Short mmCIF file of C-alpha atoms and ligand atoms in Angstrom, two decimals:
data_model
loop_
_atom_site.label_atom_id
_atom_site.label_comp_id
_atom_site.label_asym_id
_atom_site.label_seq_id
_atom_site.Cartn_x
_atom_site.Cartn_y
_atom_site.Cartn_z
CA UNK H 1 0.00 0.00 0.00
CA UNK H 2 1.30 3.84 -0.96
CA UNK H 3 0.75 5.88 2.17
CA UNK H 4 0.61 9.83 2.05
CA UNK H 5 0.76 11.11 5.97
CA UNK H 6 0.43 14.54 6.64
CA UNK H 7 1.72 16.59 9.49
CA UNK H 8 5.39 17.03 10.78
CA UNK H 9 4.81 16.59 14.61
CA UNK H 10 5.99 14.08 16.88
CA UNK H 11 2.93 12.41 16.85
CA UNK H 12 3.28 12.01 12.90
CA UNK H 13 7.01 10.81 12.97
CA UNK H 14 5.51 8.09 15.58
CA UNK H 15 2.90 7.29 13.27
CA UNK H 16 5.26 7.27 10.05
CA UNK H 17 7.83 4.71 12.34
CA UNK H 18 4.76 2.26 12.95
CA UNK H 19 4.10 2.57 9.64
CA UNK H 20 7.28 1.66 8.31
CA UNK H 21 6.90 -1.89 10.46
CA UNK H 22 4.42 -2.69 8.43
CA UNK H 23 4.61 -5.65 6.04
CA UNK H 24 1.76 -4.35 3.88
CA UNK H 25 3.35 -0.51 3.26
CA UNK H 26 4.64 0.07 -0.13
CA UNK H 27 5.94 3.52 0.19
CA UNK H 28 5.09 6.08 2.75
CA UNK H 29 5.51 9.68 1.31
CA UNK H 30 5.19 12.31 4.63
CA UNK H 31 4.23 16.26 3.93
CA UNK H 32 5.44 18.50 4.86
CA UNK H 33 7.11 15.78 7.04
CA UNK H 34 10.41 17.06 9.29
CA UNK H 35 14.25 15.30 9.65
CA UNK H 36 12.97 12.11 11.41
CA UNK H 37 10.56 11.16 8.96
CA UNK H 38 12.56 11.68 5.94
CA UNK H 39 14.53 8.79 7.54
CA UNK H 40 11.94 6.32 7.06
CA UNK H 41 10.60 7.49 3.60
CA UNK H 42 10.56 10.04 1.41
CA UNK H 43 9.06 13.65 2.19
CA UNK H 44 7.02 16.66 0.34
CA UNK H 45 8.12 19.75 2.27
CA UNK H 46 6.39 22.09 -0.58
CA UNK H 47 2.85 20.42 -0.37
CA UNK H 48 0.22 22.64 1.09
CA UNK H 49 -1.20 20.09 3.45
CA UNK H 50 -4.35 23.07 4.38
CA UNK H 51 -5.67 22.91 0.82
CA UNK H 52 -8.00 20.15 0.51
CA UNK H 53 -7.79 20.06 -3.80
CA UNK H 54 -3.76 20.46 -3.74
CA UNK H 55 -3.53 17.38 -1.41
CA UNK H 56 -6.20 15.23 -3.01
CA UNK H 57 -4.39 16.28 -6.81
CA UNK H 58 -0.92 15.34 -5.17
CA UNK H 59 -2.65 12.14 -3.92
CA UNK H 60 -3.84 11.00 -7.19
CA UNK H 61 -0.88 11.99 -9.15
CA UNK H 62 1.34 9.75 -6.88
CA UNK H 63 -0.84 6.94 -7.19
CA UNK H 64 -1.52 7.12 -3.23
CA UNK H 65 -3.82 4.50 -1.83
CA UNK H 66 -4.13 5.69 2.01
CA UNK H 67 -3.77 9.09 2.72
CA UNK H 68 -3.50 9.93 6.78
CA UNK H 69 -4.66 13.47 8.74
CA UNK H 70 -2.20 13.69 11.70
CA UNK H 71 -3.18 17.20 12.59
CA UNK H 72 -6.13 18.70 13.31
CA UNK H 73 -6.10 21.77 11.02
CA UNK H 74 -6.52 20.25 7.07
CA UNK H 75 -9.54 18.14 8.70
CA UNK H 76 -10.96 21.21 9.77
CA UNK H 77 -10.16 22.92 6.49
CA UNK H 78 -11.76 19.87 4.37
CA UNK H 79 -9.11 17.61 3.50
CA UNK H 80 -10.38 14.35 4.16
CA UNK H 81 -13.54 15.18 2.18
CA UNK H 82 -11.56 16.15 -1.22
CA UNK H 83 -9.06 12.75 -0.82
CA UNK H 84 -12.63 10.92 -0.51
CA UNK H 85 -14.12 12.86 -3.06
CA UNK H 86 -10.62 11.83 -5.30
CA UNK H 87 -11.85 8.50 -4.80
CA UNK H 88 -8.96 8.11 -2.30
CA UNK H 89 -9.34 6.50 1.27
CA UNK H 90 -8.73 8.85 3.68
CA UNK H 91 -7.82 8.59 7.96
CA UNK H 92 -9.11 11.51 9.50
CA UNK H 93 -12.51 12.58 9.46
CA UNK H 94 -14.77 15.08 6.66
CA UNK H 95 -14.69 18.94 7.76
CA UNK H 96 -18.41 18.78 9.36
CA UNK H 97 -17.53 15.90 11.74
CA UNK H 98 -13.96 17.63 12.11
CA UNK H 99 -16.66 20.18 14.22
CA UNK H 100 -16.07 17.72 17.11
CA UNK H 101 -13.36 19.79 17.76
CA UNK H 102 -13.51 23.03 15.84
CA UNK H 103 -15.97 24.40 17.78
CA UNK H 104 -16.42 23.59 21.29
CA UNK H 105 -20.31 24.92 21.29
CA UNK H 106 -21.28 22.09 18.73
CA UNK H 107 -19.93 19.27 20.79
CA UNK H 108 -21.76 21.09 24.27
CA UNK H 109 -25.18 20.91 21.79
CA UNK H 110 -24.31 17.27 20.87
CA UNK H 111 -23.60 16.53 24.51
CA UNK H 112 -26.91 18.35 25.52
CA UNK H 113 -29.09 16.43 22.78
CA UNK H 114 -27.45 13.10 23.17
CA UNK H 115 -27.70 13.40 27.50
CA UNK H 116 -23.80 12.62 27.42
CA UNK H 117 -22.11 13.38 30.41
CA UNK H 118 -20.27 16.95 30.33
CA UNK H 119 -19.37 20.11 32.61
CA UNK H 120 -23.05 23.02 32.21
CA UNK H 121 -22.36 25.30 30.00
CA UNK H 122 -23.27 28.72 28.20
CA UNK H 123 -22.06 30.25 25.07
CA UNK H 124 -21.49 34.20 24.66
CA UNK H 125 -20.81 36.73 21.59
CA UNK H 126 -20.78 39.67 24.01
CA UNK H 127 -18.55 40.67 26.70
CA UNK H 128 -20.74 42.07 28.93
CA UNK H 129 -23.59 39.12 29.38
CA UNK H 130 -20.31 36.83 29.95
CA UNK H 131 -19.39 38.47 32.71
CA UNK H 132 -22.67 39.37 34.48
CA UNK H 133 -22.75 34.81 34.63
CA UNK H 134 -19.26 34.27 35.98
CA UNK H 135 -20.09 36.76 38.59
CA UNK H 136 -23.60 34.90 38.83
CA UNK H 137 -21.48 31.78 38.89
CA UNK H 138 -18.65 32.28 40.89
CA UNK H 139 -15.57 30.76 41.28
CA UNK H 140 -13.20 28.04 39.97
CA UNK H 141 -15.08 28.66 36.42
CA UNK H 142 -13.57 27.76 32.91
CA UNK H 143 -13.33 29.88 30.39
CA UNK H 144 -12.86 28.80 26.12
CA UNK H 145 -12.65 30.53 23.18
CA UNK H 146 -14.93 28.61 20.88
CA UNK H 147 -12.57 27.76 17.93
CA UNK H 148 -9.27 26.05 17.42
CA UNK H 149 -6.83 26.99 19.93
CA UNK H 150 -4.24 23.62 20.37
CA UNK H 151 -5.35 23.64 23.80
CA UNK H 152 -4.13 26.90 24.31
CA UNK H 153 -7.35 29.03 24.29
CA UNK H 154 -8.25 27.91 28.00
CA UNK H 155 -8.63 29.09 31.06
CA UNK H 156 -9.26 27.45 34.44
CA UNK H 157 -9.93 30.16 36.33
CA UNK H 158 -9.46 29.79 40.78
CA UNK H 159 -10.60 33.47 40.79
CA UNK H 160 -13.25 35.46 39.96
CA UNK H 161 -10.97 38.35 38.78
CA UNK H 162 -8.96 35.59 36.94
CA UNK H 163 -12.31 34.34 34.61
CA UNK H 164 -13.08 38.09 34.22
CA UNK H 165 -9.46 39.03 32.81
CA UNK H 166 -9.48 35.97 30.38
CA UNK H 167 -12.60 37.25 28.86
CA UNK H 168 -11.59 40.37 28.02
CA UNK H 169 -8.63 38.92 27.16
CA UNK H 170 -10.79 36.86 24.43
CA UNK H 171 -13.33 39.73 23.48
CA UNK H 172 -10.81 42.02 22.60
CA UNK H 173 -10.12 39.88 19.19
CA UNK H 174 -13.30 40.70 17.05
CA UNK H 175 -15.75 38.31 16.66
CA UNK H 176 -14.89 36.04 19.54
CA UNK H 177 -17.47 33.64 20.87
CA UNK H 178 -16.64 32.46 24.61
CA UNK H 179 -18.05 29.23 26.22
CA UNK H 180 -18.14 29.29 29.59
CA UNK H 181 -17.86 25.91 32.08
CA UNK H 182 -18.49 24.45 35.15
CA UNK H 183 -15.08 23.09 36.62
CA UNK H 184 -15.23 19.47 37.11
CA UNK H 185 -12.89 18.24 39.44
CA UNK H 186 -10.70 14.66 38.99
CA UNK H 187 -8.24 12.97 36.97
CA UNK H 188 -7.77 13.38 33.36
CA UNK H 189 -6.95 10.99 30.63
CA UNK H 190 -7.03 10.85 27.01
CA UNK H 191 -8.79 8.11 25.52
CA UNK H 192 -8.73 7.06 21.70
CA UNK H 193 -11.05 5.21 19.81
CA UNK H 194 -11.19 3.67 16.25
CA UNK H 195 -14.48 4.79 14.62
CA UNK H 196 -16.48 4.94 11.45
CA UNK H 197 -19.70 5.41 11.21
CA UNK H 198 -21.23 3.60 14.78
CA UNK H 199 -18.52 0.91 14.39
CA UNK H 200 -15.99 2.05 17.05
CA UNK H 201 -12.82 0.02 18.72
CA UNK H 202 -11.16 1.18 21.77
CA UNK H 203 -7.69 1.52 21.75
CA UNK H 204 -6.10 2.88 24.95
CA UNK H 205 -6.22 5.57 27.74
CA UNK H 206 -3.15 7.88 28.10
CA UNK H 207 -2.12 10.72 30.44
CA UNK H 208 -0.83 14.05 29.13
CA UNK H 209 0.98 16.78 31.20
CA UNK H 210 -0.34 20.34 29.61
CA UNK H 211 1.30 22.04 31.92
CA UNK H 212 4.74 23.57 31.28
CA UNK H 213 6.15 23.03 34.96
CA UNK H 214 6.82 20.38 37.14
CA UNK H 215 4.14 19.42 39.44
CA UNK H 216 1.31 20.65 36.76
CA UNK H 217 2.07 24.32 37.54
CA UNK H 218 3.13 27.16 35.03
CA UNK H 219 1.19 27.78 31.27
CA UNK H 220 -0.85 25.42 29.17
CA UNK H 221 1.10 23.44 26.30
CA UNK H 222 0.34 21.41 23.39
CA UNK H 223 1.36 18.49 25.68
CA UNK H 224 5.00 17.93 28.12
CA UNK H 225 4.81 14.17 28.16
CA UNK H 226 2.37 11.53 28.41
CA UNK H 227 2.00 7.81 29.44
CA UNK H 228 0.31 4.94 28.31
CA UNK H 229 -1.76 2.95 29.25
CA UNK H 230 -3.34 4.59 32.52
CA UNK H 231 -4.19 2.53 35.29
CA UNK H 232 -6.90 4.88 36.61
CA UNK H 233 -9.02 4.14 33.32
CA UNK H 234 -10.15 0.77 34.41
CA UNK H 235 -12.21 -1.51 32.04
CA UNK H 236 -15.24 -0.42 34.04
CA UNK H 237 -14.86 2.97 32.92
CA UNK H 238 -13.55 2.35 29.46
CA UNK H 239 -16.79 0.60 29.28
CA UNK H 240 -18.81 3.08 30.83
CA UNK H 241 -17.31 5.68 28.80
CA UNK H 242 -17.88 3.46 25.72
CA UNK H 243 -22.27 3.35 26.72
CA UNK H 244 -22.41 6.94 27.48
CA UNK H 245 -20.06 9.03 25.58
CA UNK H 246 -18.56 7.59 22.83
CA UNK H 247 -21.11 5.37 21.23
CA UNK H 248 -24.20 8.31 21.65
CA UNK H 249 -21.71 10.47 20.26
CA UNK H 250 -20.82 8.14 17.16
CA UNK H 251 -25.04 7.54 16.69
CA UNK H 252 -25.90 10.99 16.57
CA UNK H 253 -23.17 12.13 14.24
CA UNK H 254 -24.30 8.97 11.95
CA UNK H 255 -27.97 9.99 12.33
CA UNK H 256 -27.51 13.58 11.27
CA UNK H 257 -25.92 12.73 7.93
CA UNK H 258 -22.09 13.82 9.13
CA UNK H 259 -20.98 10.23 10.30
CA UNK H 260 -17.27 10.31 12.28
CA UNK H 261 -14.40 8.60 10.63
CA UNK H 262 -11.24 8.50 11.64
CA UNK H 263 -9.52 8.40 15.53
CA UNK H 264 -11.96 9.83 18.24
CA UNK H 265 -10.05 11.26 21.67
CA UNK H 266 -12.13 12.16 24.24
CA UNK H 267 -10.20 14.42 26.68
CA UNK H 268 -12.11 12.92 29.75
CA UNK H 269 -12.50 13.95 33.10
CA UNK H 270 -12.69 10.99 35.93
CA UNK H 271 -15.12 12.47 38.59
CA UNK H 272 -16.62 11.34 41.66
CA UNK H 273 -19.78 10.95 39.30
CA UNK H 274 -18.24 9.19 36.86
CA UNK H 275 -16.40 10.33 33.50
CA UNK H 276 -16.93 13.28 32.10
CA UNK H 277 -16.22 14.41 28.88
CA UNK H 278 -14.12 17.77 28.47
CA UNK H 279 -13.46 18.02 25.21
CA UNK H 280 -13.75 16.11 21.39
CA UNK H 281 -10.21 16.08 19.18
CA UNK H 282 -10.83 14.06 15.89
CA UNK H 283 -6.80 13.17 15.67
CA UNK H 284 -4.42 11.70 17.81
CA UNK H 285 -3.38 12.96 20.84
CA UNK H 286 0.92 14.55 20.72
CA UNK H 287 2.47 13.27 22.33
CA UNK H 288 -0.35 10.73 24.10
CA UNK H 289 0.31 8.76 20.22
CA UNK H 290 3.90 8.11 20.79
CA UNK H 291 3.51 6.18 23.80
CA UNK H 292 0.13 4.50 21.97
CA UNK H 293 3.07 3.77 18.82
CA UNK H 294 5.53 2.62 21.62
CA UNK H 295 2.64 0.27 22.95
CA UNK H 296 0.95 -1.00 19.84
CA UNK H 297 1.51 -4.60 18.75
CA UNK H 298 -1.03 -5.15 16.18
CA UNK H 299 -0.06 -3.56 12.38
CA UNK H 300 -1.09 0.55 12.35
CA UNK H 301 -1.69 0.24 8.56
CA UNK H 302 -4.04 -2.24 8.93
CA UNK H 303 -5.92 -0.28 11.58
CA UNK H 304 -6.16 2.44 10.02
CA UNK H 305 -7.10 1.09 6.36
CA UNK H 306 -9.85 -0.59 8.38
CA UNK H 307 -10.95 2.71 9.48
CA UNK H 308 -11.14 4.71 6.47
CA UNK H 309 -12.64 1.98 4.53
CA UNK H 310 -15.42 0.84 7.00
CA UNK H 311 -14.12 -2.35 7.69
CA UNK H 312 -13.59 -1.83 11.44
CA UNK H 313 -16.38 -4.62 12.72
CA UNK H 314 -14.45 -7.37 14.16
CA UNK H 315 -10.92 -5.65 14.12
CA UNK H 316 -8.55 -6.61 17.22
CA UNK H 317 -5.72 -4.42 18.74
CA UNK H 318 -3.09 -5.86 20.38
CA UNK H 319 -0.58 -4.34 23.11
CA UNK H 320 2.77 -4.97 24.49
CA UNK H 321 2.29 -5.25 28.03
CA UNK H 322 3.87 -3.00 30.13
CA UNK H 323 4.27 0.90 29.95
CA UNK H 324 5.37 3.19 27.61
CA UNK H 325 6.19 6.77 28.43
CA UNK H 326 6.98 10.19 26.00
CA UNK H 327 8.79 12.82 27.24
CA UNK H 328 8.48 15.85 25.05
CA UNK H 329 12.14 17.92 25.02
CA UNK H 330 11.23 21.53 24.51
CA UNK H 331 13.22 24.75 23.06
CA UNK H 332 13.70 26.94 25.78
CA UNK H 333 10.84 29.82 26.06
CA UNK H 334 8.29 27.39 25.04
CA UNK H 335 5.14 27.95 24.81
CA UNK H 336 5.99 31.84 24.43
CA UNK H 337 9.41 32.40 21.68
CA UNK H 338 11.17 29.14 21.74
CA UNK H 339 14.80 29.54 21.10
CA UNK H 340 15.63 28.52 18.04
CA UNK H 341 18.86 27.15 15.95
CA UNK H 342 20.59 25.32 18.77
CA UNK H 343 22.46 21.63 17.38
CA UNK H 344 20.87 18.50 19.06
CA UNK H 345 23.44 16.11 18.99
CA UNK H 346 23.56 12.04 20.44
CA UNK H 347 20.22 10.78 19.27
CA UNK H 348 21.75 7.72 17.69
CA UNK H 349 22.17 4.80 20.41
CA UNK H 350 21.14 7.42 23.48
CA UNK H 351 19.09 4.03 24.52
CA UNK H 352 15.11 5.17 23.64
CA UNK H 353 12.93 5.88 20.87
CA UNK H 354 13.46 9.46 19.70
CA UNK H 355 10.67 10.73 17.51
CA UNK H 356 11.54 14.57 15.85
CA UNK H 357 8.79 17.26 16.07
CA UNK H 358 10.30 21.15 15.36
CA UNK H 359 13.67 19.89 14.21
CA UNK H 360 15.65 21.22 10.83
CA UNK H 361 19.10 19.69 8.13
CA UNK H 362 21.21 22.78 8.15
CA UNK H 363 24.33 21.94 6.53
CA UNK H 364 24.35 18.56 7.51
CA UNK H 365 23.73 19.60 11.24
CA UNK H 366 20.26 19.00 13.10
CA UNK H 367 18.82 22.21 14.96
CA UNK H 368 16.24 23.27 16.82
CA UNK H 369 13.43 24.78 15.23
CA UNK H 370 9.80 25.02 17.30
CA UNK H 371 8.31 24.76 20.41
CA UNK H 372 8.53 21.17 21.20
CA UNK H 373 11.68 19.66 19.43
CA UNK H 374 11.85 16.26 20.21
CA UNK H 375 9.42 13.69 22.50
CA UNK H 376 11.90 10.49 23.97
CA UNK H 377 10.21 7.55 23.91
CA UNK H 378 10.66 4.16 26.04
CA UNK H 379 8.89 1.16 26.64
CA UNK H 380 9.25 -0.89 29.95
CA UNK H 381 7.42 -3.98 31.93
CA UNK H 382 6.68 -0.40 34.89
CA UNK H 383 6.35 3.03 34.14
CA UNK H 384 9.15 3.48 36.65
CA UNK H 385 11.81 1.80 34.49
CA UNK H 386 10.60 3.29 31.29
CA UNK H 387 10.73 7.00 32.96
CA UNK H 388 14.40 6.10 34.44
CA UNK H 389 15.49 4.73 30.49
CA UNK H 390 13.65 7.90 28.87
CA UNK H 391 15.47 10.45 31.45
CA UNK H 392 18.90 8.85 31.24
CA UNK H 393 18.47 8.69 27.85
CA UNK H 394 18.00 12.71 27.28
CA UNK H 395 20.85 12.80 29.44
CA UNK H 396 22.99 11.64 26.08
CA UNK H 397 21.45 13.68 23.96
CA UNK H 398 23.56 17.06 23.59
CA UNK H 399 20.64 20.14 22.70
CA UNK H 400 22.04 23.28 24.54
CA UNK H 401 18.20 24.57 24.83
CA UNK H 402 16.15 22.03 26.20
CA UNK H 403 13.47 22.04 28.59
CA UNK H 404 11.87 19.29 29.91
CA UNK H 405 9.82 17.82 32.68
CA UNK H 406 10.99 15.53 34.85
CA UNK H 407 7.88 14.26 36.91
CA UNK H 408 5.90 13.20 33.54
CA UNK H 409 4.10 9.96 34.81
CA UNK H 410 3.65 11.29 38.12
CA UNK H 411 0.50 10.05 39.17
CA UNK H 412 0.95 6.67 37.82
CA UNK H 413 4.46 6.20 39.61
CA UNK H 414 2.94 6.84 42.90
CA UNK H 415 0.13 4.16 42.29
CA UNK H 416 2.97 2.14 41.25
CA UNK H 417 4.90 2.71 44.62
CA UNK H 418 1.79 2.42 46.55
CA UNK H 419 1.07 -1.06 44.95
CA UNK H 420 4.17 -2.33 45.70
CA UNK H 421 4.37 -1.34 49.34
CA UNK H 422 0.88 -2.62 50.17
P1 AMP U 1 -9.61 21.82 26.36
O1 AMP U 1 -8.86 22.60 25.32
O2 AMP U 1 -11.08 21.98 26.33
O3 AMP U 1 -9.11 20.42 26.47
O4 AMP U 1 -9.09 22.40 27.75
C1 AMP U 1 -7.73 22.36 28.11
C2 AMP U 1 -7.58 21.87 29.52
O5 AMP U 1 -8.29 22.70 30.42
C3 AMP U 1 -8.19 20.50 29.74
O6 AMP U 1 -7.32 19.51 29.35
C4 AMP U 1 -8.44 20.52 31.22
O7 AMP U 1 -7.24 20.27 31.94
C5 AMP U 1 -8.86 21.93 31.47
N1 AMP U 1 -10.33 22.02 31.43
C6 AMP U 1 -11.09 22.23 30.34
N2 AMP U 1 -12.40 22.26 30.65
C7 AMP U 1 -12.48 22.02 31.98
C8 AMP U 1 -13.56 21.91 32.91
N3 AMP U 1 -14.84 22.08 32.55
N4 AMP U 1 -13.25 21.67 34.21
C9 AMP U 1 -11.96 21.54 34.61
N5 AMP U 1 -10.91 21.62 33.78
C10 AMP U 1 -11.15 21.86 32.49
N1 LIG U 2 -1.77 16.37 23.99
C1 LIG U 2 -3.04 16.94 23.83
C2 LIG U 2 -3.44 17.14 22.44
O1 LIG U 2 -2.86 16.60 21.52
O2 LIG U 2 -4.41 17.87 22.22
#
């Protein structure tokens, strides 16, 4: 099979590397791609991967038979829809179920109609009326713009005068709609799940780290480091989650005429009530799908071949046991102005998995160039050994710049502890 993948993120360069495992993959052709994938096939740097009859053209000239949405952004723009339209299968769903995420107020009026559990909610085009509820409120309140923000357009305000600064913050762009939130309090995990059409197969729960500090303190990222699978998402509430989110979700997409293709994560909150659902991404999770690639036994082409094509009934994923974790290694100043140019040096034999994200070739060196650079990826029988390989592996790698976290798995390594000792 000729595979087209677009994106040049970690979480693509994982996806291209399971790829490449597989026995049935012809060629895999990445755009714009980035250092690390051109190692594993070629790339198209000068594709527009946001213009939906440019990709699905390039697609058909090269003969493609699978082409793969990493991001979020050409879904949203209608990619998927002109590959399918090409006659193409496509991963990644069509621009209307690509609302999932695009606009947080359509997945609150999904949630409403289909009685899934979420955090109450109200939508606002005006300053003023937004404020006059969080004072009705009160405080810890969330605050969203309603559009694509890469997680970034958030606020979890412990204030008052906190909610009330982020939404002037967010009216003073024209034309901003605001969607306000209930805080729900718990756990969080990211959960994935094959679908197309009402035919869904879980794959695994994962834990991210937005925050930029250690200890979950500082700004909001795209995503520090994450660990699969989580322990906290038992098979009860996989299944529960399954009956009262995903599958409502997946029937009343279908029965509106927009039917969801493609990989589902529900950012989930685990609450003394029971899961929760926070938000809809129609993509994988970066870097939550570097420790899924790290994990995955069963062949990723397959899987996802199965998934544009409808054949998903009956598929079966296999894991590796044990844990994998992904540390991402950021650019100093990240999330603000990451430092760019520094020369990362050592990834061959530093002992882990190192998948390239905002990396450049300049004359023959390998710099830094965007936020998150690289995410180090290990696998392990315990999350404890995987952390101590990933950590002492970063240690060989030589990048002047970096900034990383060195609690990612946290949680998971205390319940770890605790099991032992009891
Ligand atoms: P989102 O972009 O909607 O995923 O929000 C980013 C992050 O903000 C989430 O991953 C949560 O950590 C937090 N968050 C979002 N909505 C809520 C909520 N209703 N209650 C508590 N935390 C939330
Ligand atoms: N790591 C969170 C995300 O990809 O949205």
């Amino acid at each position: 099979m000729r595979v087209l993948l677009l994106g040049s993120g970690g979480r693509e360069h994982a996806l291209a590397w399971k790829l490449a495992q597989s026995p049935r993959l012809g060629w895999l052709l990445s755009a714009p791609g980035n250092p690390g994938m051109a190692a594993l096939g070629m790339v198209e740097p000068g594709l527009d991967i946001l213009d939906p009859e440019a990709v699905a053209r390039f697609a058909r000239d090269r003969g493609v038979d699978l082409v793969v949405v990493g991001p979020e952004a050409p879904l949203v723009a209608g990619v998927a829809d002109a590959v399918l339209a090409a006659g193409i299968p496509v991963f990644g769903p069509s621009a209307a179920a690509a609302r999932l995420e695009a606009s947080k107020a359509f997945t609150k009026a999904l949630c409403d109609e289909a009685g899934i559990p979420t955090a109450a909610w109200a939508r606002f085009d005006a300053l003023a009326p937004a404020l006059a509820h969080v004072r009705r409120c009160g405080a810890p309140i969330v605050v969203k713009a309603d559009g694509l923000a890469a997680g970034k357009g958030v606020t979890v305000a412990a204030t008052l005068a906190e909610a009330e600064a982020a939404l002037e913050a967010l009216f003073a762009s024209p034309g901003a709609g605001v969607v306000i939130e209930e805080c729900l309090a718990g756990e969080e995990v990211s959960f994935f799940v094959l679908a197309h059409g009402t035919d869904a197969v879980p794959l695994l729960a994962a834990q991210d780290h937005k925050r930029l500090g250690e200890g979950d303190t500082g700004p909001n990222t795209g995503g520090m480091g994450a660990y699969a699978p989580a322990a906290v998402f038992t098979p009860a509430l996989a299944a529960e989650t399954m009956e009262r989110i995903i599958r409502p979700t997946l029937a009343t997409m279908a029965a509106r005429g927009t039917p969801f293709s493609g990989v589902l994560f529900a950012g989930l909150m685990l609450t003394a009530e029971g899961p929760k659902l926070v938000e809809y991404n129609v993509r994988f999770g970066d870097p939550e799908c570097q420790a899924l690639m790290l994990l995955l036994e069963s062949d990723l082409l397959s899987l996802l071949h199965a998934t544009a094509t409808g054949h998903l009934a009956g598929a079966e994923v296999l894991w590796k046991p044990g844990k994998a974790i992904a540390v991402v290694v950021a650019a100093r100043g990240y999330p603000g102005a990451p430092a760019a140019g520094g020369e990362i040096s050592g990834l061959e034999g530093c002992g882990a998995t190192v998948f390239h994200a905002g990396t450049r070739r300049e004359r023959g060196r390998l710099v830094a160039a965007g936020g998150r650079v690289l995410t180090v990826g290990t696998h392990a029988p315990t999350l404890a050994q995987a952390a101590q390989q990933a950590y002492a592996a970063i240690e060989r790698i030589s990048f002047a710049d970096a900034c990383f976290r060195r609690d990612i798995g946290w949680r998971e390594l205390a319940r770890e502890a605790g099991g032992r000792s009891a």
